[in-house]
Coordinates of C-alpha atoms and ligand atoms in Angstrom, one line a residue:
M1 CA 98.9 92.9 68.6
T2 CA 97.7 92.6 72.1
K3 CA 100.2 94.0 74.5
N4 CA 101.3 91.7 77.7
F5 CA 100.8 93.7 80.9
Y6 CA 101.7 92.3 84.4
V7 CA 101.7 94.5 87.4
T8 CA 102.5 93.2 91.2
T9 CA 101.9 94.2 94.8
P10 CA 104.6 93.4 97.1
I11 CA 104.0 90.2 98.8
Y12 CA 102.9 90.9 102.7
Y13 CA 104.4 89.5 105.4
G14 CA 102.3 86.8 107.0
N15 CA 102.7 87.6 110.3
G16 CA 99.7 90.3 111.0
P17 CA 96.6 91.2 109.6
V18 CA 96.4 93.3 106.5
H19 CA 96.3 96.9 107.3
V20 CA 95.5 100.2 105.2
G21 CA 99.4 100.4 104.4
H22 CA 99.1 97.0 102.4
F23 CA 95.9 98.3 101.2
Y24 CA 97.4 101.3 99.5
S25 CA 99.8 99.2 97.7
S26 CA 96.8 96.8 96.4
T27 CA 94.4 99.5 95.4
I28 CA 96.8 101.0 93.2
A29 CA 98.0 97.8 91.6
N30 CA 94.2 96.6 91.1
T31 CA 93.4 100.2 89.8
I32 CA 95.8 100.0 87.0
Y33 CA 95.1 96.4 86.1
K34 CA 91.5 97.2 85.8
Y35 CA 92.3 100.1 83.4
Q36 CA 95.0 98.3 81.7
K37 CA 92.7 95.3 81.3
I38 CA 89.6 96.8 80.2
S39 CA 91.7 99.2 77.5
G40 CA 92.6 95.9 75.5
K41 CA 95.8 94.5 77.2
N42 CA 96.5 91.1 78.2
A43 CA 96.9 91.8 81.7
R44 CA 97.8 89.8 85.0
F45 CA 97.7 91.1 88.7
T46 CA 99.4 89.1 91.3
T47 CA 99.7 89.2 95.0
G48 CA 100.3 87.2 97.7
I49 CA 102.0 86.4 101.0
D50 CA 105.5 86.3 102.2
E51 CA 105.9 83.6 104.3
N52 CA 109.3 81.9 104.6
S53 CA 109.9 84.9 107.6
Q54 CA 111.5 84.8 111.3
K55 CA 108.8 87.2 111.9
A56 CA 106.3 84.5 111.2
V57 CA 107.9 81.5 113.3
I58 CA 108.5 84.1 116.2
K59 CA 104.4 85.2 115.9
A60 CA 103.0 81.2 115.6
E61 CA 104.7 80.1 118.6
E62 CA 103.0 83.3 120.4
A63 CA 99.9 81.8 119.1
G64 CA 100.6 78.5 120.4
M65 CA 100.0 77.2 116.5
P66 CA 102.1 75.0 114.1
I67 CA 103.6 77.3 111.8
M68 CA 101.9 76.1 108.8
E69 CA 98.6 76.3 110.6
Y70 CA 99.2 79.8 111.3
L71 CA 100.5 80.6 108.2
D72 CA 97.2 79.2 106.5
S73 CA 94.9 81.2 108.6
M74 CA 97.5 84.3 107.7
A75 CA 96.9 83.7 104.0
A76 CA 93.0 82.6 104.5
D77 CA 92.8 86.3 106.2
H78 CA 94.7 88.2 103.7
T79 CA 92.3 86.6 100.5
R80 CA 89.2 87.3 102.7
V81 CA 90.8 91.1 102.4
W82 CA 91.1 91.4 98.8
D83 CA 87.9 89.5 98.1
H84 CA 86.0 91.9 100.3
F85 CA 87.4 94.6 98.1
N86 CA 86.5 92.4 94.8
M87 CA 90.5 92.9 94.1
D88 CA 90.8 91.2 90.4
Y89 CA 93.8 89.2 91.2
T90 CA 94.8 86.5 88.8
D91 CA 97.4 84.8 91.2
F92 CA 98.0 84.9 95.0
I93 CA 101.4 83.3 95.5
R94 CA 102.3 81.8 98.8
T95 CA 106.2 81.5 99.2
T96 CA 105.6 78.2 101.2
S97 CA 104.0 76.8 98.0
N98 CA 105.8 73.7 96.2
R99 CA 106.2 75.8 92.8
H100 CA 107.7 78.6 94.7
K101 CA 110.3 76.3 96.4
I102 CA 111.3 75.0 92.7
T103 CA 111.6 78.1 91.2
V104 CA 113.8 79.7 93.8
Q105 CA 115.9 76.7 94.2
N106 CA 116.7 76.4 90.4
V107 CA 117.5 80.3 90.6
L108 CA 119.7 79.7 93.5
Q109 CA 121.7 76.5 92.0
K110 CA 122.1 78.4 88.6
C111 CA 123.7 81.5 90.5
F112 CA 125.8 79.4 92.8
D113 CA 126.8 77.4 89.3
K114 CA 127.9 80.7 87.9
G115 CA 130.0 81.5 90.5
D116 CA 127.9 84.2 91.3
I117 CA 126.8 83.0 95.1
Y118 CA 130.1 82.1 97.4
E119 CA 130.5 81.1 101.0
G120 CA 131.5 83.4 103.8
E121 CA 130.9 84.6 107.1
Y122 CA 128.6 87.7 108.1
E123 CA 129.2 89.4 111.3
G124 CA 127.0 92.3 112.0
M125 CA 123.6 93.4 112.8
Y126 CA 120.1 92.2 111.8
C127 CA 116.7 93.5 112.5
V128 CA 113.9 90.9 112.5
G129 CA 111.2 93.5 111.8
C130 CA 113.3 94.6 108.7
E131 CA 114.2 91.1 108.0
S132 CA 117.5 92.7 106.8
F133 CA 121.1 93.4 107.6
K134 CA 122.1 96.4 109.2
K135 CA 124.9 99.0 109.0
D136 CA 125.4 102.0 111.8
E137 CA 123.8 104.4 109.3
D138 CA 120.7 102.4 109.1
L139 CA 120.0 102.6 112.7
V140 CA 119.8 105.4 115.4
F141 CA 120.5 106.3 118.8
R142 CA 118.3 106.5 121.3
N143 CA 118.3 108.1 124.7
K144 CA 116.2 106.1 127.5
T145 CA 115.4 108.7 129.3
S146 CA 114.3 111.3 127.3
W147 CA 113.2 108.9 124.2
D148 CA 115.0 111.4 121.8
T149 CA 116.8 109.6 119.0
F150 CA 119.9 111.0 116.8
P151 CA 122.4 109.8 114.3
V152 CA 124.8 107.0 115.1
S153 CA 128.4 108.4 115.3
D154 CA 131.6 107.4 116.7
K155 CA 131.3 109.8 119.8
V156 CA 128.6 108.2 121.4
K157 CA 128.5 104.8 123.0
V158 CA 125.6 102.3 124.0
S159 CA 125.4 102.2 127.3
E160 CA 123.1 101.8 130.2
N161 CA 120.9 105.0 129.1
I162 CA 121.7 105.0 125.2
E163 CA 120.5 102.3 122.7
K164 CA 120.9 101.6 119.0
I165 CA 117.8 100.7 117.3
C166 CA 116.2 100.3 114.2
P167 CA 114.6 103.6 113.5
D168 CA 111.7 102.0 111.9
H169 CA 111.0 99.1 114.6
L170 CA 112.2 101.0 117.4
T171 CA 113.9 97.4 118.6
T172 CA 117.5 96.8 119.2
P173 CA 119.0 94.5 116.1
D174 CA 120.4 91.3 116.9
Q175 CA 124.1 90.9 117.0
I176 CA 124.8 87.8 114.9
K177 CA 128.0 85.9 113.6
E178 CA 127.4 83.2 111.2
K179 CA 128.5 81.5 108.0
N180 CA 126.3 82.6 105.3
Y181 CA 126.4 82.6 101.1
F182 CA 126.8 86.0 99.7
F183 CA 125.6 87.1 96.5
K184 CA 128.2 88.8 94.4
L185 CA 126.4 92.0 93.8
T186 CA 130.1 93.9 93.3
N187 CA 130.0 92.0 89.8
Y188 CA 126.9 94.2 88.9
Q189 CA 128.2 97.4 89.4
T190 CA 129.0 99.0 86.3
W191 CA 126.0 96.9 84.5
I192 CA 123.4 98.3 87.0
E193 CA 124.9 101.8 86.2
E194 CA 124.7 101.3 82.7
F195 CA 121.3 99.8 82.8
Y196 CA 119.7 102.9 84.9
K197 CA 121.2 105.7 82.1
A198 CA 119.4 103.5 79.3
N199 CA 116.0 103.4 81.3
P200 CA 115.4 106.8 82.9
R201 CA 112.0 105.8 83.8
F202 CA 112.7 102.1 85.9
V203 CA 111.9 103.9 88.9
N204 CA 109.1 106.3 89.3
P205 CA 108.8 109.1 91.0
D206 CA 112.3 110.6 89.8
F207 CA 113.4 111.7 93.2
R208 CA 113.3 108.2 94.6
Y209 CA 115.6 107.1 91.5
N210 CA 117.9 109.6 92.2
E211 CA 118.3 108.0 95.6
V212 CA 118.9 104.5 94.4
K213 CA 121.6 105.7 91.7
A214 CA 123.1 107.9 94.6
F215 CA 123.4 104.9 96.6
V216 CA 124.7 102.6 93.9
G217 CA 127.4 105.5 93.1
R218 CA 128.7 104.8 96.5
G219 CA 129.6 101.5 95.6
L220 CA 128.0 98.2 95.7
E221 CA 128.7 95.5 98.5
D222 CA 128.1 92.0 98.2
F223 CA 125.1 90.9 100.6
S224 CA 124.4 87.6 102.4
I225 CA 121.3 85.9 101.0
S226 CA 121.2 82.9 103.7
R227 CA 120.8 82.2 107.3
E228 CA 122.2 79.3 108.9
T229 CA 120.1 80.2 112.3
N230 CA 117.1 80.2 110.6
T231 CA 115.4 77.0 110.3
F232 CA 111.9 77.9 108.3
G233 CA 112.3 78.5 104.8
I234 CA 113.6 77.4 101.4
E235 CA 117.0 75.3 101.9
L236 CA 119.8 76.1 99.5
P237 CA 120.3 73.3 97.0
F238 CA 123.8 73.4 97.7
D239 CA 123.9 73.3 101.3
S240 CA 121.0 72.0 103.2
D241 CA 122.1 73.2 106.3
Q242 CA 120.8 77.1 105.4
V243 CA 117.8 78.8 104.3
T244 CA 117.7 81.2 102.0
Y245 CA 117.1 84.6 103.4
V246 CA 113.8 86.5 102.7
W247 CA 114.6 88.9 100.0
F248 CA 116.1 86.2 97.4
D249 CA 112.9 84.1 97.9
A250 CA 110.5 86.9 98.1
L251 CA 111.1 88.9 95.1
F252 CA 111.4 85.6 92.9
N253 CA 107.5 85.4 93.6
Y254 CA 107.0 87.5 90.7
Y255 CA 109.1 85.3 88.4
T256 CA 107.1 82.1 89.7
S257 CA 103.7 83.3 89.2
C258 CA 104.5 83.3 85.7
I259 CA 106.8 80.1 85.2
Q260 CA 104.0 78.3 87.2
S261 CA 101.1 80.5 86.4
R262 CA 97.9 79.1 88.3
A263 CA 95.2 77.7 85.8
W264 CA 91.6 76.1 86.1
D265 CA 90.8 72.9 83.9
K266 CA 87.6 71.3 84.9
N267 CA 87.9 72.4 88.7
N268 CA 91.2 71.3 88.8
E269 CA 93.9 73.7 89.9
K270 CA 97.0 73.1 87.3
F271 CA 100.0 75.0 86.6
I272 CA 100.9 76.2 82.8
D273 CA 104.2 78.0 82.2
E274 CA 103.6 81.9 81.1
S275 CA 107.1 82.8 81.3
K276 CA 107.5 83.5 77.8
V277 CA 104.1 85.3 77.8
F278 CA 104.8 88.0 80.8
W279 CA 108.2 87.6 81.8
E280 CA 110.6 86.9 79.2
G281 CA 110.1 89.8 76.3
S282 CA 111.4 89.7 72.7
E283 CA 111.1 91.8 69.5
E284 CA 107.5 90.6 69.1
N285 CA 106.5 90.6 72.9
K286 CA 107.2 93.7 74.3
R287 CA 105.6 92.6 77.5
E288 CA 105.3 95.4 80.2
I289 CA 106.4 94.8 83.9
L290 CA 105.3 97.3 87.0
H291 CA 106.0 96.4 90.7
V292 CA 104.0 98.5 92.9
V293 CA 106.0 98.7 96.0
G294 CA 106.5 100.9 99.2
K295 CA 109.3 103.1 99.3
D296 CA 110.9 101.0 102.2
I297 CA 111.8 97.9 100.0
I298 CA 112.7 100.1 96.7
R299 CA 116.5 99.3 97.3
F300 CA 115.9 95.6 97.2
H301 CA 113.4 96.4 94.3
A302 CA 115.6 98.7 92.2
I303 CA 118.9 97.4 93.2
F304 CA 119.2 93.6 94.1
W305 CA 116.4 92.4 92.0
P306 CA 117.8 93.5 88.5
A307 CA 121.1 92.1 89.4
M308 CA 119.7 88.7 90.7
L309 CA 117.9 88.5 87.5
A310 CA 120.9 89.2 85.4
S311 CA 122.8 86.6 87.2
Y312 CA 120.0 84.3 86.8
F313 CA 119.4 84.9 83.0
D314 CA 123.1 85.6 82.2
L315 CA 122.3 88.9 81.0
G316 CA 125.2 91.2 80.0
E317 CA 128.5 91.1 78.2
T318 CA 131.7 90.7 79.9
D319 CA 134.6 93.0 78.4
D320 CA 138.3 91.7 78.1
K321 CA 139.1 93.1 81.6
G322 CA 136.1 90.7 83.0
I323 CA 133.9 94.0 83.7
L324 CA 130.4 93.2 83.0
H325 CA 128.3 95.7 80.9
Y326 CA 124.6 96.0 80.0
K327 CA 123.3 95.5 76.6
S328 CA 120.0 96.6 75.8
S329 CA 118.3 93.2 75.0
D330 CA 118.6 92.7 78.8
N331 CA 115.6 94.7 79.0
D332 CA 113.7 91.6 77.9
Y333 CA 114.5 89.8 81.3
L334 CA 113.8 92.8 83.5
P335 CA 110.6 94.8 85.1
N336 CA 110.1 98.1 83.2
E337 CA 109.3 100.3 86.3
I338 CA 109.3 100.4 90.1
L339 CA 106.4 102.5 90.9
T340 CA 107.3 103.3 94.8
G341 CA 104.7 104.8 96.9
G342 CA 105.3 107.1 99.6
Y343 CA 104.2 106.4 103.5
F344 CA 101.1 107.9 105.0
T345 CA 100.3 109.0 108.3
V346 CA 97.0 108.6 110.0
D347 CA 95.6 112.5 111.3
G348 CA 99.3 113.4 111.3
Q349 CA 100.5 110.6 113.3
K350 CA 102.4 107.4 112.2
M351 CA 100.1 104.8 112.7
S352 CA 100.5 102.6 115.6
K353 CA 98.8 100.1 117.8
S354 CA 99.6 101.9 121.0
I355 CA 98.0 105.1 119.5
G356 CA 95.2 103.1 118.3
N357 CA 94.9 104.9 114.9
V358 CA 95.7 102.0 112.6
I359 CA 93.0 101.7 110.3
D360 CA 91.8 98.1 109.4
P361 CA 90.4 98.5 105.5
V362 CA 87.6 96.3 106.3
E363 CA 86.0 97.8 109.1
Y364 CA 86.4 101.1 107.9
S365 CA 85.1 100.7 104.5
E366 CA 81.9 98.7 106.2
K367 CA 81.5 101.9 108.4
Y368 CA 81.6 104.2 105.6
S369 CA 82.4 102.6 102.0
K370 CA 84.9 100.8 99.9
E371 CA 84.5 103.9 97.3
L372 CA 85.5 106.8 100.4
L373 CA 88.6 104.6 101.1
T374 CA 89.6 104.0 98.0
L375 CA 89.1 107.6 96.7
Y376 CA 91.0 109.4 99.6
M377 CA 93.8 106.7 99.3
L378 CA 94.4 107.6 95.8
S379 CA 93.4 111.2 95.5
A380 CA 94.7 113.1 98.6
F381 CA 98.7 112.8 97.6
P382 CA 100.4 111.9 94.5
I383 CA 101.7 108.1 94.4
G384 CA 105.3 108.7 95.3
N385 CA 105.0 111.6 98.0
D386 CA 104.4 111.1 101.4
G387 CA 100.8 112.0 102.5
D388 CA 98.5 111.9 105.4
Y389 CA 95.1 110.2 105.6
D390 CA 93.1 112.7 107.4
R391 CA 89.6 111.0 108.1
R392 CA 87.6 114.2 108.8
D393 CA 88.9 115.6 105.0
A394 CA 88.5 111.7 103.5
I395 CA 84.6 112.0 104.7
L396 CA 84.3 115.8 103.2
N397 CA 86.0 115.0 100.2
F398 CA 83.7 111.9 99.6
N399 CA 80.7 113.8 100.3
A400 CA 81.8 117.0 98.0
K401 CA 83.1 114.5 95.0
M402 CA 80.9 111.8 95.0
A403 CA 77.6 112.2 96.9
N404 CA 77.3 116.0 95.6
N405 CA 78.9 116.8 92.3
F406 CA 78.5 113.3 90.9
G407 CA 75.3 111.3 92.8
N408 CA 73.4 114.6 92.9
L409 CA 74.1 115.3 88.9
V410 CA 73.2 111.8 87.9
N411 CA 70.1 111.9 89.9
R412 CA 69.1 115.2 88.4
V413 CA 69.3 113.1 84.7
V414 CA 67.4 110.2 86.1
V415 CA 64.4 112.0 87.8
L416 CA 64.0 114.5 85.2
T417 CA 64.2 111.9 82.2
M418 CA 62.0 109.9 83.9
K419 CA 59.5 112.8 84.1
L420 CA 59.6 113.1 80.4
G421 CA 58.2 109.7 80.1
L422 CA 60.0 109.1 76.7
E423 CA 58.8 106.0 75.3
N424 CA 61.8 104.9 73.3
G425 CA 64.5 106.2 75.7
L426 CA 66.6 109.3 75.8
Y427 CA 68.4 109.2 72.6
G428 CA 70.1 112.2 70.7
N429 CA 73.0 112.7 68.3
S430 CA 76.2 112.8 70.0
D431 CA 77.2 116.0 68.0
N432 CA 80.6 117.8 67.4
E433 CA 80.4 120.0 70.7
I434 CA 79.7 116.4 72.9
K435 CA 82.4 114.8 71.3
S436 CA 85.0 117.1 71.1
T437 CA 84.3 117.7 75.1
T438 CA 84.6 113.9 75.8
N439 CA 87.4 113.1 73.7
K440 CA 89.6 115.9 75.4
Y441 CA 88.6 114.6 78.9
S442 CA 89.0 110.7 77.7
K443 CA 92.5 111.6 76.3
E444 CA 93.6 113.3 79.3
Y445 CA 92.4 110.8 81.3
S446 CA 93.8 107.9 79.5
D447 CA 97.2 109.7 79.3
S448 CA 97.7 109.8 83.1
M449 CA 96.2 106.6 83.5
N450 CA 99.0 105.5 81.4
E451 CA 101.5 107.0 83.5
F452 CA 99.9 105.4 86.4
N453 CA 99.3 108.8 87.8
L454 CA 95.8 107.9 89.3
K455 CA 95.4 110.8 91.2
E456 CA 95.8 113.2 87.9
S457 CA 93.0 111.1 86.5
L458 CA 90.9 111.1 89.4
D459 CA 91.5 115.2 89.6
N460 CA 90.4 115.6 86.0
T461 CA 87.4 113.6 86.4
F462 CA 85.9 115.5 89.2
F463 CA 87.3 118.7 87.5
F464 CA 85.2 117.3 84.3
L465 CA 82.3 116.9 86.9
D466 CA 82.4 120.4 88.2
V467 CA 82.3 121.6 84.5
L468 CA 79.0 119.3 83.9
N469 CA 77.1 120.8 86.9
K470 CA 78.0 124.2 85.7
F471 CA 76.4 123.2 82.3
A472 CA 73.7 121.7 84.0
D473 CA 72.9 125.0 86.1
T474 CA 73.5 127.1 83.2
K475 CA 71.0 124.7 80.9
A476 CA 68.7 124.5 83.7
P477 CA 66.5 121.9 82.5
W478 CA 64.1 121.5 85.8
Q479 CA 63.1 125.4 84.1
T480 CA 62.7 124.2 80.3
I481 CA 60.8 120.8 81.0
K482 CA 58.1 123.1 81.9
D483 CA 58.0 124.7 78.3
D484 CA 55.7 122.7 76.0
D485 CA 58.3 122.1 73.6
K486 CA 60.7 119.5 75.2
T487 CA 63.6 119.6 72.3
E488 CA 65.8 121.6 74.4
T489 CA 65.3 119.7 77.8
I490 CA 66.0 116.4 75.7
E491 CA 69.4 118.1 74.5
T492 CA 70.5 119.3 77.7
L493 CA 69.4 115.5 79.4
Y494 CA 70.9 113.5 76.4
T495 CA 74.3 115.7 76.7
L496 CA 74.6 115.5 80.4
A497 CA 73.6 111.4 80.1
E498 CA 76.2 111.0 77.5
W499 CA 79.0 113.2 79.5
V500 CA 78.1 111.1 82.6
R501 CA 78.2 107.6 80.6
Q502 CA 81.9 109.0 79.6
V503 CA 82.6 109.4 83.5
G504 CA 81.4 105.9 84.5
L505 CA 83.6 104.4 81.8
N506 CA 86.5 106.1 83.0
L507 CA 85.7 105.6 86.7
Y508 CA 85.1 102.0 86.3
A509 CA 88.6 101.0 87.0
F510 CA 88.7 103.0 90.3
F511 CA 84.9 101.8 91.2
P512 CA 83.7 98.9 89.1
E513 CA 80.8 98.0 91.4
K514 CA 79.7 101.7 91.6
M515 CA 80.1 102.1 88.0
S516 CA 78.0 99.0 87.3
E517 CA 75.1 100.5 89.4
L518 CA 75.5 103.5 87.2
F519 CA 75.3 102.0 84.3
A520 CA 72.2 99.9 85.1
K521 CA 70.4 103.5 86.4
L522 CA 71.1 104.6 82.8
G523 CA 69.7 101.9 81.2
L524 CA 73.1 100.7 79.4
E525 CA 73.0 97.2 79.7
N526 CA 76.0 94.5 79.6
Y527 CA 78.6 97.5 80.2
A528 CA 80.7 96.1 82.8
A529 CA 80.8 92.7 80.7
R530 CA 81.9 94.7 77.9
L531 CA 84.2 96.5 79.6
E532 CA 85.7 93.2 81.4
K533 CA 86.0 91.7 77.7
W534 CA 88.5 94.9 76.6
E535 CA 86.0 96.9 75.0
L536 CA 86.5 100.6 76.9
E537 CA 87.4 102.0 73.7
D538 CA 84.2 100.6 71.8
L539 CA 82.0 101.8 74.4
R540 CA 83.4 105.5 74.6
K541 CA 82.8 105.5 70.8
E542 CA 79.5 104.3 70.9
T543 CA 76.0 106.6 70.6
P544 CA 73.8 104.9 73.3
V545 CA 70.2 105.3 74.0
F546 CA 69.4 105.7 77.8
N547 CA 66.5 103.6 78.9
I548 CA 65.9 105.2 82.2
T549 CA 62.8 103.4 83.9
E550 CA 64.1 103.4 87.7
K551 CA 64.8 106.0 90.1
G552 CA 66.2 103.8 92.9
Q553 CA 68.8 104.3 95.8
P554 CA 70.8 107.3 95.3
L555 CA 74.6 106.4 93.9
F556 CA 76.5 107.3 97.1
A557 CA 75.2 107.9 100.6
R558 CA 76.5 110.9 102.4
F559 CA 78.3 110.5 105.9
E560 CA 78.6 112.6 108.9
V561 CA 81.7 113.8 110.1
E562 CA 82.5 112.9 113.7
Ligands
MSP601 N1 107.3 91.4 102.5 C1 107.9 92.3 102.0 C2 108.0 92.6 100.7 C3 108.3 91.8 99.9 S1 108.0 92.0 98.2 C4 109.0 90.8 97.3 C5 107.0 93.6 103.0 N2 106.0 93.2 103.3 S2 105.3 94.4 104.3 O1 104.0 93.6 104.7 O2 106.1 94.8 105.3 O3 104.9 95.5 103.4 C6 104.5 95.5 102.2 C7 104.3 96.9 101.7 O4 103.3 97.7 102.7 C8 105.6 97.5 101.8 O5 105.8 98.1 100.3 C9 105.0 98.9 102.7 O6 105.8 100.3 102.0 C10 103.8 99.0 102.7 N3 103.3 99.7 103.9 C11 103.4 99.4 105.2 N4 102.6 100.5 105.8 C12 102.7 101.5 105.0 C13 102.3 103.1 105.2 N5 101.9 103.2 106.5 N6 102.0 103.8 104.3 C14 102.4 103.2 103.0 N7 102.8 102.0 102.6 C15 103.3 101.2 103.8 O7 107.9 94.7 102.8

């Protein structure tokens, strides 16, 4: 039976243009989605924007625009970027939409009726940049004269020269005191610890999981889920003076998109309930849910989110002392994995407008190429680690791997095959040696793709291309073609073409447009359409005939280092 697979990106704040940090999460999710889809899964992929936030209200005011007009322009800008990159999302979620409001209000009411949401008063600090409540340990002191920052401690006091700021936004959080509703996260302490124990792969990479477990081990606290002073957002169904605070709203986007999944019927948009396909699993439906996130939002996804879902879906079992315990069928309602990306700097520096090193993904990809950006983002450092986007290295890396190793090899195969002037195309037997090499390569490739280790898949592919280039050098078909008997040349070229075809099939998930060009160069028809119809495995096994008729443009251009 086809397995249902659901991958998501974070929904990005609708208070500014898309930058390359967002692109990073999206390209990871898009590549994973493509691979899962072409290899036969019933896959879906969602992205969207997180609109109900104070930040957006502030930005709209600054721009002198009515809030909804501002958000519409942001949504259009986000989809423009994702469409430019041909991101293959199945749904784009806006949290101001009616379908989302309905979902969130249902969830809130249910959790409230159950007694997991209660009224209280919040007094403390709130960072608008992070849209989260802050404690001293989350903040730093900054000396206003030297700009040095150091941990907050009781020994130092805020003064004319010392300020307490958020380390990520470098702004002083607001001091607030207001009536709030709280979510009883403390009810879920035992449940979540047992859930983690039973699911050792819930957070990837391991070291991030260890941080999450250590945080939970220090004891959970209830958290505020509403704001009294915010006017823009989803009203609490049980108290219309309050709107829900971003995370209770934002996280449920993943569920909204399943329970009111967007579908098209003769040009009419309608919504269908796919929650039993992609969210609620069962013995028969071992669906897989993967959230791709950045390390800054890991606690929300790995701690708050499972607890909120446990509350909404009534998960767990309460013992006679009133403690809630995890049970294995709870997994049917929870995500399988939180794939947590690290942060990257650009040329060794934090990305910032003042330094002027913020990369606009569209502009950058137009100057170089989409493939250059994707290749470097996904292969310079593994998902999970922090890394650096070294702009010079990105170009050198692209030239070496794509233009030289890959592009040149393709060119050689095309040019030499055309020289042979074969009437019935280039064909041969995929003998055991060809097969065993491709099987080994494809198995390693698929294993790392299934573990979401995209860097390993790419590294492995470029290693394989190195081997192919060495094979070409040893066989030197540009020499043997001068012989009267062309048998050896045909064999060599067929072997190379077949291996390049296998590379193309595997790189399709990363570079669908370029690999479609490659298939056309090799005279392979309908490949992209067949891949999109889940036929990766069948295509891998086929014995093709290469009808190479045109030299065409090189597959990849080379770029100058500036
Ligand atoms: N709206 C929330 C997410 C809600 S999901 C239910 C949010 N939005 S965000 O726009 O601020 O960020 C979205 C993602 O972009 C984060 O996961 C963040 O890690 C990622 N990145 C932003 N800048 C980044 C880098 N410089 N490097 C890598 N990723 C970064 O958080």
